[in-house]
PDB file of C-alpha atoms in Angstrom:
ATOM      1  CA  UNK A  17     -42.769   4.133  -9.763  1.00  0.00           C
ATOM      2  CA  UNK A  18     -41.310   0.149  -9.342  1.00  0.00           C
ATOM      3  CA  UNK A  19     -41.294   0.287 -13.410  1.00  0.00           C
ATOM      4  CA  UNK A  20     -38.906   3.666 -13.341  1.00  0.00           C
ATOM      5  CA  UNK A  21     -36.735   1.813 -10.076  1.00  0.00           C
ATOM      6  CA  UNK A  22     -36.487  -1.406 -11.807  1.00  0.00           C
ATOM      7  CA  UNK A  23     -35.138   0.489 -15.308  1.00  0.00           C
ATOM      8  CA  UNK A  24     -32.648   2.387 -12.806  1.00  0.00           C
ATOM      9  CA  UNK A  25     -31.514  -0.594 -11.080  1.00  0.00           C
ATOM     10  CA  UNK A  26     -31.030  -2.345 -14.910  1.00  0.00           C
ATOM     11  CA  UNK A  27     -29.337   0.262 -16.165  1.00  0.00           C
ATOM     12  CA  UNK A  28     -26.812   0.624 -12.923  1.00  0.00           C
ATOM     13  CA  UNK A  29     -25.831  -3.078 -12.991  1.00  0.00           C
ATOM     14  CA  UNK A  30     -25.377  -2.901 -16.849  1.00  0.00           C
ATOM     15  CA  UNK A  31     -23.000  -0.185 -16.108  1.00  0.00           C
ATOM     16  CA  UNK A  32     -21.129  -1.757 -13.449  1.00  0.00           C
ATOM     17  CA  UNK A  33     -21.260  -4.737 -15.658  1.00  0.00           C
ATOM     18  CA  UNK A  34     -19.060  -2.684 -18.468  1.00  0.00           C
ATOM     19  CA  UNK A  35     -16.958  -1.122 -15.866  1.00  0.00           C
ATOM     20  CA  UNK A  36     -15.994  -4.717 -14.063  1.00  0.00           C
ATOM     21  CA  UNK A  37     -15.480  -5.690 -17.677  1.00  0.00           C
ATOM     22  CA  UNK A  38     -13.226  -2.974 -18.968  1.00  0.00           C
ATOM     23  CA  UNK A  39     -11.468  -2.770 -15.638  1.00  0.00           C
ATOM     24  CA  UNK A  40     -10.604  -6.684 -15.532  1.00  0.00           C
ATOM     25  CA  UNK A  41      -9.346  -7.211 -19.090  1.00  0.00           C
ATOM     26  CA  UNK A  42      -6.118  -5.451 -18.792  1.00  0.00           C
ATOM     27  CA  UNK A  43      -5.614  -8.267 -15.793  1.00  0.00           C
ATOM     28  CA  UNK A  44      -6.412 -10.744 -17.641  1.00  0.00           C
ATOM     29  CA  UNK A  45      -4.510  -9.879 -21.105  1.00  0.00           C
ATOM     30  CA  UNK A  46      -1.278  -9.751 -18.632  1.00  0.00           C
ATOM     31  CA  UNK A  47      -2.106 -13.479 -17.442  1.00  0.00           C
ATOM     32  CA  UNK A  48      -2.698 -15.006 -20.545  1.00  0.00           C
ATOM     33  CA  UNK A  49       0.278 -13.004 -22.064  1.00  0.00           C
ATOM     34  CA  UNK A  50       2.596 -14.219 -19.398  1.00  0.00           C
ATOM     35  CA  UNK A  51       1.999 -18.071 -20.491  1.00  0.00           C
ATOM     36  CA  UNK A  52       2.507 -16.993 -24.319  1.00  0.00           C
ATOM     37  CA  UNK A  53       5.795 -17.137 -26.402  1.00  0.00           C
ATOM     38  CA  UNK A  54       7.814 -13.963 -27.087  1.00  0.00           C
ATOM     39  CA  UNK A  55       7.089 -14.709 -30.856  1.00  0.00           C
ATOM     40  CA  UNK A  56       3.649 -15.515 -30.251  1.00  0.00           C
ATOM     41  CA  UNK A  57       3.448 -12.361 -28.325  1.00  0.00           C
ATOM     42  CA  UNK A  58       4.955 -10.115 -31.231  1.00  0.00           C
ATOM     43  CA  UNK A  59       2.331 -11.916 -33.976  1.00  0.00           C
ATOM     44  CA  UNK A  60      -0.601 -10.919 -32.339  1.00  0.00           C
ATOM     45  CA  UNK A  61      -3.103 -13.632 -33.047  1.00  0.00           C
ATOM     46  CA  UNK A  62      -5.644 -14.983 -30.447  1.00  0.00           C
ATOM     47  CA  UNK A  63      -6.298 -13.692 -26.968  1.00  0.00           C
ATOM     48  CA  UNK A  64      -5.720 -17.311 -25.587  1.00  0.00           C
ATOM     49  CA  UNK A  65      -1.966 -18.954 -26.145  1.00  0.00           C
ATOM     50  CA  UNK A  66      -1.720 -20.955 -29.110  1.00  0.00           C
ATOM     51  CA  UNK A  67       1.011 -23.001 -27.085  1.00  0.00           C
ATOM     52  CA  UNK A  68       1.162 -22.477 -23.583  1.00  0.00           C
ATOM     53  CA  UNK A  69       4.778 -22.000 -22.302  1.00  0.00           C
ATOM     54  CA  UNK A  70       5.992 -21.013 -18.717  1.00  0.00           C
ATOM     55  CA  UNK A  71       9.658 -19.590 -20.297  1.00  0.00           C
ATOM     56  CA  UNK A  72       8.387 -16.383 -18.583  1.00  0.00           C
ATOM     57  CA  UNK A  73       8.111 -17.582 -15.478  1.00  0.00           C
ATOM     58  CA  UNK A  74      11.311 -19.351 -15.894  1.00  0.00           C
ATOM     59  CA  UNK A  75      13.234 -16.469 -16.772  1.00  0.00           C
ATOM     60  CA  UNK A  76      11.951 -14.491 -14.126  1.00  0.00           C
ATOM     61  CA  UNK A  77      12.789 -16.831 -11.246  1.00  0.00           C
ATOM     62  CA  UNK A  78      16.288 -17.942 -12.739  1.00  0.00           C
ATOM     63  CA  UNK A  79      17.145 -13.973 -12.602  1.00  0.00           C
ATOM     64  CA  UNK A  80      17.495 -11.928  -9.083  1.00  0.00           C
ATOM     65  CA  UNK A  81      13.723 -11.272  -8.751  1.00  0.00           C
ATOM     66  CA  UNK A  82      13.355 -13.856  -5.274  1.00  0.00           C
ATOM     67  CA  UNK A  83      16.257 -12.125  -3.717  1.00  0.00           C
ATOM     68  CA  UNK A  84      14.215  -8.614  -5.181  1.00  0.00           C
ATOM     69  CA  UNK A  85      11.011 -10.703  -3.417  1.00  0.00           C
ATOM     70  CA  UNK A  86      12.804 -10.663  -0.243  1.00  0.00           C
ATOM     71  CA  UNK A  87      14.344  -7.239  -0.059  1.00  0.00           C
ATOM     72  CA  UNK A  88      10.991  -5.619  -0.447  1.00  0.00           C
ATOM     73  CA  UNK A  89       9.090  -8.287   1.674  1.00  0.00           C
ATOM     74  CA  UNK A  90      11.741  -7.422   4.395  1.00  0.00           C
ATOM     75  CA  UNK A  91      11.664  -3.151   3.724  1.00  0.00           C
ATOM     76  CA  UNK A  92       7.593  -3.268   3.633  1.00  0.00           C
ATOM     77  CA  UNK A  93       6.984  -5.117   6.527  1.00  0.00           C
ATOM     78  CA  UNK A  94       9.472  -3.071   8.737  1.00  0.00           C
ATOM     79  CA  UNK A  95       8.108   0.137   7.420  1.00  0.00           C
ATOM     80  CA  UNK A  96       4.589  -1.044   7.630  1.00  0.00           C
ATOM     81  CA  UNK A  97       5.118  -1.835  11.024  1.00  0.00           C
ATOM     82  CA  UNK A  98       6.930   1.435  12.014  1.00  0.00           C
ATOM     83  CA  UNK A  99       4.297   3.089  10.268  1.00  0.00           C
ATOM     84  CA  UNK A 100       1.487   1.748  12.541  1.00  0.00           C
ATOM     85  CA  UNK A 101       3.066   2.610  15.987  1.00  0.00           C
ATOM     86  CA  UNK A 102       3.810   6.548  15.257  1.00  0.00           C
ATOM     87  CA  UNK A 103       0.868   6.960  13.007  1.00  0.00           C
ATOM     88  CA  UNK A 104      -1.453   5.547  15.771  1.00  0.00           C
ATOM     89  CA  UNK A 105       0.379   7.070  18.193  1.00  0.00           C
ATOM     90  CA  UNK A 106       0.206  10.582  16.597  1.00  0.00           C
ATOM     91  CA  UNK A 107      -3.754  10.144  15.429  1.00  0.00           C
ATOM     92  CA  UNK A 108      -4.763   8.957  18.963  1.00  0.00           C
ATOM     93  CA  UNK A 109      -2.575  11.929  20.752  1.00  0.00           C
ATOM     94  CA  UNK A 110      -3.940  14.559  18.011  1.00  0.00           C
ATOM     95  CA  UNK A 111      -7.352  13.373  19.290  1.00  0.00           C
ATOM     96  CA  UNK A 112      -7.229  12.614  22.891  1.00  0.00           C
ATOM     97  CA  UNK A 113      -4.140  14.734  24.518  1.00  0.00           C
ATOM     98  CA  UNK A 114      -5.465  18.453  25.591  1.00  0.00           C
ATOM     99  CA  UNK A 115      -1.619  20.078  25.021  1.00  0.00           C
ATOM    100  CA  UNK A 116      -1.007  23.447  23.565  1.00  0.00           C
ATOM    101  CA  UNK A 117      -0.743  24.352  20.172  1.00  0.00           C
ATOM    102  CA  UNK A 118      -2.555  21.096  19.228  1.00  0.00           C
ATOM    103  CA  UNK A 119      -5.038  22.359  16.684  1.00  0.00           C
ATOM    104  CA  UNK A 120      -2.111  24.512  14.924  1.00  0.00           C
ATOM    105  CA  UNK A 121       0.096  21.598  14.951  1.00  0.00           C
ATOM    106  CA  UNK A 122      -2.835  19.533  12.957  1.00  0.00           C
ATOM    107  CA  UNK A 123      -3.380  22.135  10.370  1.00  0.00           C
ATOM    108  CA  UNK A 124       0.084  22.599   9.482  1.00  0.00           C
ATOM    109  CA  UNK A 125      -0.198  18.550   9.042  1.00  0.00           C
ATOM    110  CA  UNK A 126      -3.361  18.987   6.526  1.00  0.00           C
ATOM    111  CA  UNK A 127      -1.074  21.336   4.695  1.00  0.00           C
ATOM    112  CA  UNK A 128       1.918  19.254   4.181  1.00  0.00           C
ATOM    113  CA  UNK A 129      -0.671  16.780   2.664  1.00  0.00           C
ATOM    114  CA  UNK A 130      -0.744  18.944  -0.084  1.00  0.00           C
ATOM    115  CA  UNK A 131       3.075  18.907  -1.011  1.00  0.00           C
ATOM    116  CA  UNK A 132       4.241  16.879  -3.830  1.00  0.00           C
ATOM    117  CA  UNK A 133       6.683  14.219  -2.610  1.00  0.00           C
ATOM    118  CA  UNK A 134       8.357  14.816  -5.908  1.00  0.00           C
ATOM    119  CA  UNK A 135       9.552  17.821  -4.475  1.00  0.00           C
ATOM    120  CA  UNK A 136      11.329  16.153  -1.419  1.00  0.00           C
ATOM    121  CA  UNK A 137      13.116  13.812  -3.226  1.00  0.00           C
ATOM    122  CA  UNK A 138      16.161  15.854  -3.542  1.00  0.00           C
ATOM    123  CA  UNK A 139      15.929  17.428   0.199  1.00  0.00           C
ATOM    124  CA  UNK A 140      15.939  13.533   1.082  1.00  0.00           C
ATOM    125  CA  UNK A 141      18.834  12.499  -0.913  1.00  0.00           C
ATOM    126  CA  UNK A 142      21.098  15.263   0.998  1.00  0.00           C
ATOM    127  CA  UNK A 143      20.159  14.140   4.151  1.00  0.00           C
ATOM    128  CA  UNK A 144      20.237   9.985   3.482  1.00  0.00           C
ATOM    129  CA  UNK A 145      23.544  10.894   1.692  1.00  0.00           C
ATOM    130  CA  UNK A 146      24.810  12.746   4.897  1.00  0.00           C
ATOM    131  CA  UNK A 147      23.555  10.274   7.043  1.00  0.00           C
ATOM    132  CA  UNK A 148      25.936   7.730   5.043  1.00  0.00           C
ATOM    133  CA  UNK A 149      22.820   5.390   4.320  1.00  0.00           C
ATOM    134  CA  UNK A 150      23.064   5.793   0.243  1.00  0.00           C
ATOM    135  CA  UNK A 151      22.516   2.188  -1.056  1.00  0.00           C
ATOM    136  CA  UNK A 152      21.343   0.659   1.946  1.00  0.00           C
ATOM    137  CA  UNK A 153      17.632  -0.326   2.417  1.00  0.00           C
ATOM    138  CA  UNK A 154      17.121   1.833   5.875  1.00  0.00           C
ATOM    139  CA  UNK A 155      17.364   4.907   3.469  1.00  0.00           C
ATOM    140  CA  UNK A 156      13.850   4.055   2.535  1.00  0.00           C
ATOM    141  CA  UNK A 157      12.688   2.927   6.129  1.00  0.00           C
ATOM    142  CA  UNK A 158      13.318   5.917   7.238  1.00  0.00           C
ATOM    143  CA  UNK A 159      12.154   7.999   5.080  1.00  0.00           C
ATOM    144  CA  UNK A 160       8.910   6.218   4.585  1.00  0.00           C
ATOM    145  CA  UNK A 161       8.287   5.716   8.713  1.00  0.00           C
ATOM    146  CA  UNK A 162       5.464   8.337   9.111  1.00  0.00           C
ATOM    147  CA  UNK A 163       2.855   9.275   6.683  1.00  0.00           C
ATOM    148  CA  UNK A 164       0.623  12.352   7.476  1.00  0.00           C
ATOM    149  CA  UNK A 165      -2.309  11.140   5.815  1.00  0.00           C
ATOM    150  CA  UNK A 166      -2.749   7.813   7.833  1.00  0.00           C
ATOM    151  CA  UNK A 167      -2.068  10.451  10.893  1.00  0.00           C
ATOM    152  CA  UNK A 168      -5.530  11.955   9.913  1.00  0.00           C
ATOM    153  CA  UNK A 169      -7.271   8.866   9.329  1.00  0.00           C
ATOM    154  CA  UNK A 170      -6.478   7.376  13.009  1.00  0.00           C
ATOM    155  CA  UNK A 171      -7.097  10.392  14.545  1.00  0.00           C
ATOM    156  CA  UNK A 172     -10.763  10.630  12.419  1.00  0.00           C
ATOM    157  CA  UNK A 173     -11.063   7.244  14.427  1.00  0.00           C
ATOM    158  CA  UNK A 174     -10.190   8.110  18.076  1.00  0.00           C
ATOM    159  CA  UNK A 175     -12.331  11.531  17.719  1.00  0.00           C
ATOM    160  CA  UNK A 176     -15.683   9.053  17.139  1.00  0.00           C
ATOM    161  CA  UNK A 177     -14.325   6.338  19.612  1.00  0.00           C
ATOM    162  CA  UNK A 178     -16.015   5.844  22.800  1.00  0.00           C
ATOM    163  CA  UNK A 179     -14.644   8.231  26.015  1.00  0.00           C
ATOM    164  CA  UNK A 180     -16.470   6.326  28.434  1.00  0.00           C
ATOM    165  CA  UNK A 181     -14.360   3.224  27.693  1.00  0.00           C
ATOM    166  CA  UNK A 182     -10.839   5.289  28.294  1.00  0.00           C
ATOM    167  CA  UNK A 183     -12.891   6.712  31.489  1.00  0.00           C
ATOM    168  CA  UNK A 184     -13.374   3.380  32.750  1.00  0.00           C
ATOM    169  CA  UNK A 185      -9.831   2.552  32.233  1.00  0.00           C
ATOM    170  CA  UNK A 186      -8.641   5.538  33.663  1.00  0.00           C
ATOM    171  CA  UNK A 187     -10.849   4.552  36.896  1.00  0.00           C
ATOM    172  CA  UNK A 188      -9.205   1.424  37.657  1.00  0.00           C
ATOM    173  CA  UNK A 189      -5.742   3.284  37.437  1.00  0.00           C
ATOM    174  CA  UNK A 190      -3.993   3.000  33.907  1.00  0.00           C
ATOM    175  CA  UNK A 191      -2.288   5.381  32.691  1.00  0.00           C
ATOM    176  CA  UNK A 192      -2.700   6.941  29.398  1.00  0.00           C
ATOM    177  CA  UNK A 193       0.228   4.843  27.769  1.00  0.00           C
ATOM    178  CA  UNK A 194      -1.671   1.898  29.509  1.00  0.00           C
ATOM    179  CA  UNK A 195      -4.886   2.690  28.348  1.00  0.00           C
ATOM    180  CA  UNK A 196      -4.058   3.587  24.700  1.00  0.00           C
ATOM    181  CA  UNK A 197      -2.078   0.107  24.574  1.00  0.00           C
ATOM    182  CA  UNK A 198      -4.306  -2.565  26.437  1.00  0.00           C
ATOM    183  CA  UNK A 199      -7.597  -0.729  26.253  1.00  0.00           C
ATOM    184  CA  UNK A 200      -8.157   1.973  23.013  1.00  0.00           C
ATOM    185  CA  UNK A 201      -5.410   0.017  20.287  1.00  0.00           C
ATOM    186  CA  UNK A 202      -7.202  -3.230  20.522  1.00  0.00           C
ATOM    187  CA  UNK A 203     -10.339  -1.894  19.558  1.00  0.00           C
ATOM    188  CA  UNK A 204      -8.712  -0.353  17.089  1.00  0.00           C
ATOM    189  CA  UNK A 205      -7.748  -3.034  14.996  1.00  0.00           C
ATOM    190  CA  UNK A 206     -10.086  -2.327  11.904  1.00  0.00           C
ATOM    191  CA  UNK A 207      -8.351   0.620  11.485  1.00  0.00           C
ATOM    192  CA  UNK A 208      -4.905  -0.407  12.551  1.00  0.00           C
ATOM    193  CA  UNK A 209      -5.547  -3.440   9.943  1.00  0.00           C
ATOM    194  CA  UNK A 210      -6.559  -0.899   6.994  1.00  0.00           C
ATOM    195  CA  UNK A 211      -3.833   1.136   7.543  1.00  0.00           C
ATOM    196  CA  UNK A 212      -1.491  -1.733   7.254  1.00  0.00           C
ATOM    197  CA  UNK A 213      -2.978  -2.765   3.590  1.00  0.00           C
ATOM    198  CA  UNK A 214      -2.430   0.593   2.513  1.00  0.00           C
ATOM    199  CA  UNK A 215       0.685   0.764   4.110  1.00  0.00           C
ATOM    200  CA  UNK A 216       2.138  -2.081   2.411  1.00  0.00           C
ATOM    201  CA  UNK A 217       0.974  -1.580  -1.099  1.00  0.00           C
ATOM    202  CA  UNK A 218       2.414   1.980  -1.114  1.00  0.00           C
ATOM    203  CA  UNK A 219       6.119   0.476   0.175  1.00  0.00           C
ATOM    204  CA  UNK A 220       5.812  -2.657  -1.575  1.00  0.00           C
ATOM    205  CA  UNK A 221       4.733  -0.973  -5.244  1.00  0.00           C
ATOM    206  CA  UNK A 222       7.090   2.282  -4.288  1.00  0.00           C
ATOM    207  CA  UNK A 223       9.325   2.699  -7.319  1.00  0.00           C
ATOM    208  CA  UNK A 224      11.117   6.132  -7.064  1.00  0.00           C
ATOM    209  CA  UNK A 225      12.742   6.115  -3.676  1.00  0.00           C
ATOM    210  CA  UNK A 226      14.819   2.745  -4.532  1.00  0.00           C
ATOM    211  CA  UNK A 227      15.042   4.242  -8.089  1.00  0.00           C
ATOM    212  CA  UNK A 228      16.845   7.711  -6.332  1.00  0.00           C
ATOM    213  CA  UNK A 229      18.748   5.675  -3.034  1.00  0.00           C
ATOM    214  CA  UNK A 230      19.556   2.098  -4.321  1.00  0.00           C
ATOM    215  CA  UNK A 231      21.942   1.189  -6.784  1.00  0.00           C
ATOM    216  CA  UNK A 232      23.378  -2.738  -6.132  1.00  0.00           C
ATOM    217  CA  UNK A 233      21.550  -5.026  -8.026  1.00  0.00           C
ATOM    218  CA  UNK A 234      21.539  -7.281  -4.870  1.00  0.00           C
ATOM    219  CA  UNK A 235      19.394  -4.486  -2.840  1.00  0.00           C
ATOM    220  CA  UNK A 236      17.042  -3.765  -5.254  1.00  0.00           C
ATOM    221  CA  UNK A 237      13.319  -3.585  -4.529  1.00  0.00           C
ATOM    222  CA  UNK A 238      11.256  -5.382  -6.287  1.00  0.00           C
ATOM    223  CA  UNK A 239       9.792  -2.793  -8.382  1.00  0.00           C
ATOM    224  CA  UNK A 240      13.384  -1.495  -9.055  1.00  0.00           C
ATOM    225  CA  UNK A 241      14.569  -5.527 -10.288  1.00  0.00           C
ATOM    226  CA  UNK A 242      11.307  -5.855 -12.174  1.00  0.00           C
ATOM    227  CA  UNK A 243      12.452  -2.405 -14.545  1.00  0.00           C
ATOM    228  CA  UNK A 244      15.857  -3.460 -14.887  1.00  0.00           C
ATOM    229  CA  UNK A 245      15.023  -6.970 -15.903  1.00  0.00           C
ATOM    230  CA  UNK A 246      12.599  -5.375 -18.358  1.00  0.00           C
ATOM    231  CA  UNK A 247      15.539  -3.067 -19.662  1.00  0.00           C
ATOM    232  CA  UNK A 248      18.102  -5.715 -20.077  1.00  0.00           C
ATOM    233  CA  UNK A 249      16.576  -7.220 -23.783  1.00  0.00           C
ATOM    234  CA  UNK A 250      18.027  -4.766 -26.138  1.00  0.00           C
ATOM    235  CA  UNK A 251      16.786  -6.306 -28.729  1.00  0.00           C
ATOM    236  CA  UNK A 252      12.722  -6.601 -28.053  1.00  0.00           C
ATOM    237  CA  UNK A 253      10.683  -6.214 -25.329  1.00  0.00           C
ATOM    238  CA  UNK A 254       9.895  -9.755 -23.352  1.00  0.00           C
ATOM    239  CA  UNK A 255       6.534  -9.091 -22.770  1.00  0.00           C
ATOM    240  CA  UNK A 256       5.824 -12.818 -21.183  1.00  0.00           C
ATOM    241  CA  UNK A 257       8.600 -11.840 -19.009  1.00  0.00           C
ATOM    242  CA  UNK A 258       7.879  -8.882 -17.587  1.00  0.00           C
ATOM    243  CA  UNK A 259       3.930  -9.845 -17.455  1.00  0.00           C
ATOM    244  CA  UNK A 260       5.167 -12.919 -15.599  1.00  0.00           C
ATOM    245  CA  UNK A 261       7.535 -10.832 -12.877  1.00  0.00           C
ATOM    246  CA  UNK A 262       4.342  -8.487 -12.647  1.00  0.00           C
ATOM    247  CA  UNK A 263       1.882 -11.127 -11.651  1.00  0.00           C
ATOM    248  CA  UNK A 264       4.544 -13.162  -9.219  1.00  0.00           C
ATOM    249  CA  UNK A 265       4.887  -9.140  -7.401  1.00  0.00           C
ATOM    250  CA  UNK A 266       0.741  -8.579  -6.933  1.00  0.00           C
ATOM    251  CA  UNK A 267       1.019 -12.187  -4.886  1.00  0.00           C
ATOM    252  CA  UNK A 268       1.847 -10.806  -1.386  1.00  0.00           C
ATOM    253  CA  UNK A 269      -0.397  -7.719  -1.887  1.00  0.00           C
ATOM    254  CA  UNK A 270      -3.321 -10.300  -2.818  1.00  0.00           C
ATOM    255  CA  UNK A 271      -2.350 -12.984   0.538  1.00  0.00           C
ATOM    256  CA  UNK A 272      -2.463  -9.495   2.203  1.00  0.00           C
ATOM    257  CA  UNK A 273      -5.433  -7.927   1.266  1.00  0.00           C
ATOM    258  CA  UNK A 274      -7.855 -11.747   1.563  1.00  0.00           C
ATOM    259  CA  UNK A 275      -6.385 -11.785   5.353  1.00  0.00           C
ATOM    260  CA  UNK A 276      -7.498  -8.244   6.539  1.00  0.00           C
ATOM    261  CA  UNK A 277     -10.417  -7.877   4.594  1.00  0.00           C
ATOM    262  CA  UNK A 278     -12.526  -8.293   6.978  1.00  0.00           C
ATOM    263  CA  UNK A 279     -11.286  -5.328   8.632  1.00  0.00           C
ATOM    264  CA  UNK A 280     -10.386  -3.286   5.749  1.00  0.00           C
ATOM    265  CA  UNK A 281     -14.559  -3.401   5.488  1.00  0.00           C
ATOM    266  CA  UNK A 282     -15.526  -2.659   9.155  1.00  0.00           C
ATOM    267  CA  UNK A 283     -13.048   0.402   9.017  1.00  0.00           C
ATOM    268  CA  UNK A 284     -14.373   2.042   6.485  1.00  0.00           C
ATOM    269  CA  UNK A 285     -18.005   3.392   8.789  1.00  0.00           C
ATOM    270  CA  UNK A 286     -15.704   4.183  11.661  1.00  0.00           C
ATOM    271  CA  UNK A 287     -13.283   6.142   9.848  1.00  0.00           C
ATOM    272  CA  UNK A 288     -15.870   8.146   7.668  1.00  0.00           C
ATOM    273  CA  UNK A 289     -16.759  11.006  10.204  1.00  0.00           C
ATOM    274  CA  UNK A 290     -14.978  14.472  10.121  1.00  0.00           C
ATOM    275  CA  UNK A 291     -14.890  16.353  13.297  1.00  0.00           C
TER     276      UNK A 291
END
């Protein structure tokens, strides 16, 4: 029986082995390709630079892309932010507040899940457009500041969190905005914190809603800059260019992730029951 678990437990790392493996090289070809020469690049050759050059990265940061840095830094944090008042908000009031019509108004939530936000897009245009915020970076704010699913998740979280600790608080005479902000919200900082990763990547790597409401070079995302820089060589694609622009973007995501890891991991017990 230890022979058959030991084989197992070979054959399971072996396979996670491969799978680290397969799912690291693309990072890695887009590191070493960023430090290569555009010739170099279109030879082939070696996996490693012959000559290591930083022309990439010197492109890249002589163009737009840190005023690209900022207008996404700016939009994602302000959305992100948004995002975890009325999500919370909404989760802990889906979970906690006895009103009518509560367990309809959840379902029809699930069930707007299950729309494609392809087919909003144009729905959203008409009203950003009559709204007057075409080309202006609140068009995306505000059509980004809620997201159903995150709803569900905090809500998952306040259904398993502790009554007797709102009791208590409720006992010594807060109110229910008082108790959800100085008592229930700071334990709820695992999931408040994973929430806020997730939150960010999606505005920070969103592509289509700049692409659709943004069209000054000056208030492009980052995501938007990063296609347009790739679009303006006619004559080849810059490969160490773009691959540079690509790494300098993953750079907040990564600061991001390292800082609220900790609670990205604790979240993911309390968040896993369905009631």
């Amino acid at each position: 029986m230890k022979k058959n678990n030991k084989k197992l437990k070979i054959i399971v790392y072996t396979l996670l082995i491969i799978y680290s493996i397969c799912t690291l090289a693309p990072f890695l070809w887009s590191i070493l390709t960023s430090f290569k020469t555009t010739a170099e690049i279109a030879a082939g050759g070696t996996i490693l630079p012959e000559s290591w050059s930083l022309k990439g990265y010197e492109t890249v940061l002589a163009s737009q892309l840190p005023t690209w840095v900022v207008n996404s830094l700016l939009v994602a944090l302000l959305t992100t932010g948004i995002n975890l008042i009325f999500n919370t908000m909404a989760g802990y009031a889906l979970a906690r507040i006895d009103f009518k019509g509560r367990h309809v108004l959840f379902s029809m939530l699930l069930a707007l899940i299950m729309i494609p936000s392809q087919v909003t897009m144009i729905p959203l245009y008409i009203v950003v457009s009559k709204l007057g915020l075409v080309d202006t970076h609140w068009s995306i704010i505000l059509t980004t500041m809620i997201n159903i699913g995150y709803i569900f998740m905090m809500r998952q979280f306040f259904v398993n969190f502790p009554r007797d600790v709102e009791e208590a608080a409720t006992m010594d005479g807060l109110s229910k905005i008082g108790t959800f902000f100085r008592i229930v919200l700071p334990n709820a900082k695992a999931a408040v914190a994973t929430q806020a990763v997730f939150v960010f990547m999606g505005v920070w790597n969103e592509f289509m809603k700049p692409l659709l409401f943004i069209s000054s070079p000056d208030k492009y995302m980052l995501t938007q800059g990063l296609n347009s820089l790739a679009k303006a060589y006619k004559t080849a694609t810059q490969w160490d260019v773009i691959m540079a622009g690509a790494l300098i973007s993953i750079i907040p995501i990564f600061i991001i992730y390292i800082v609220l890891n900790k609670y990205f991991i604790t979240s993911n017990d309390q968040t896993a029951g369905v009631k």
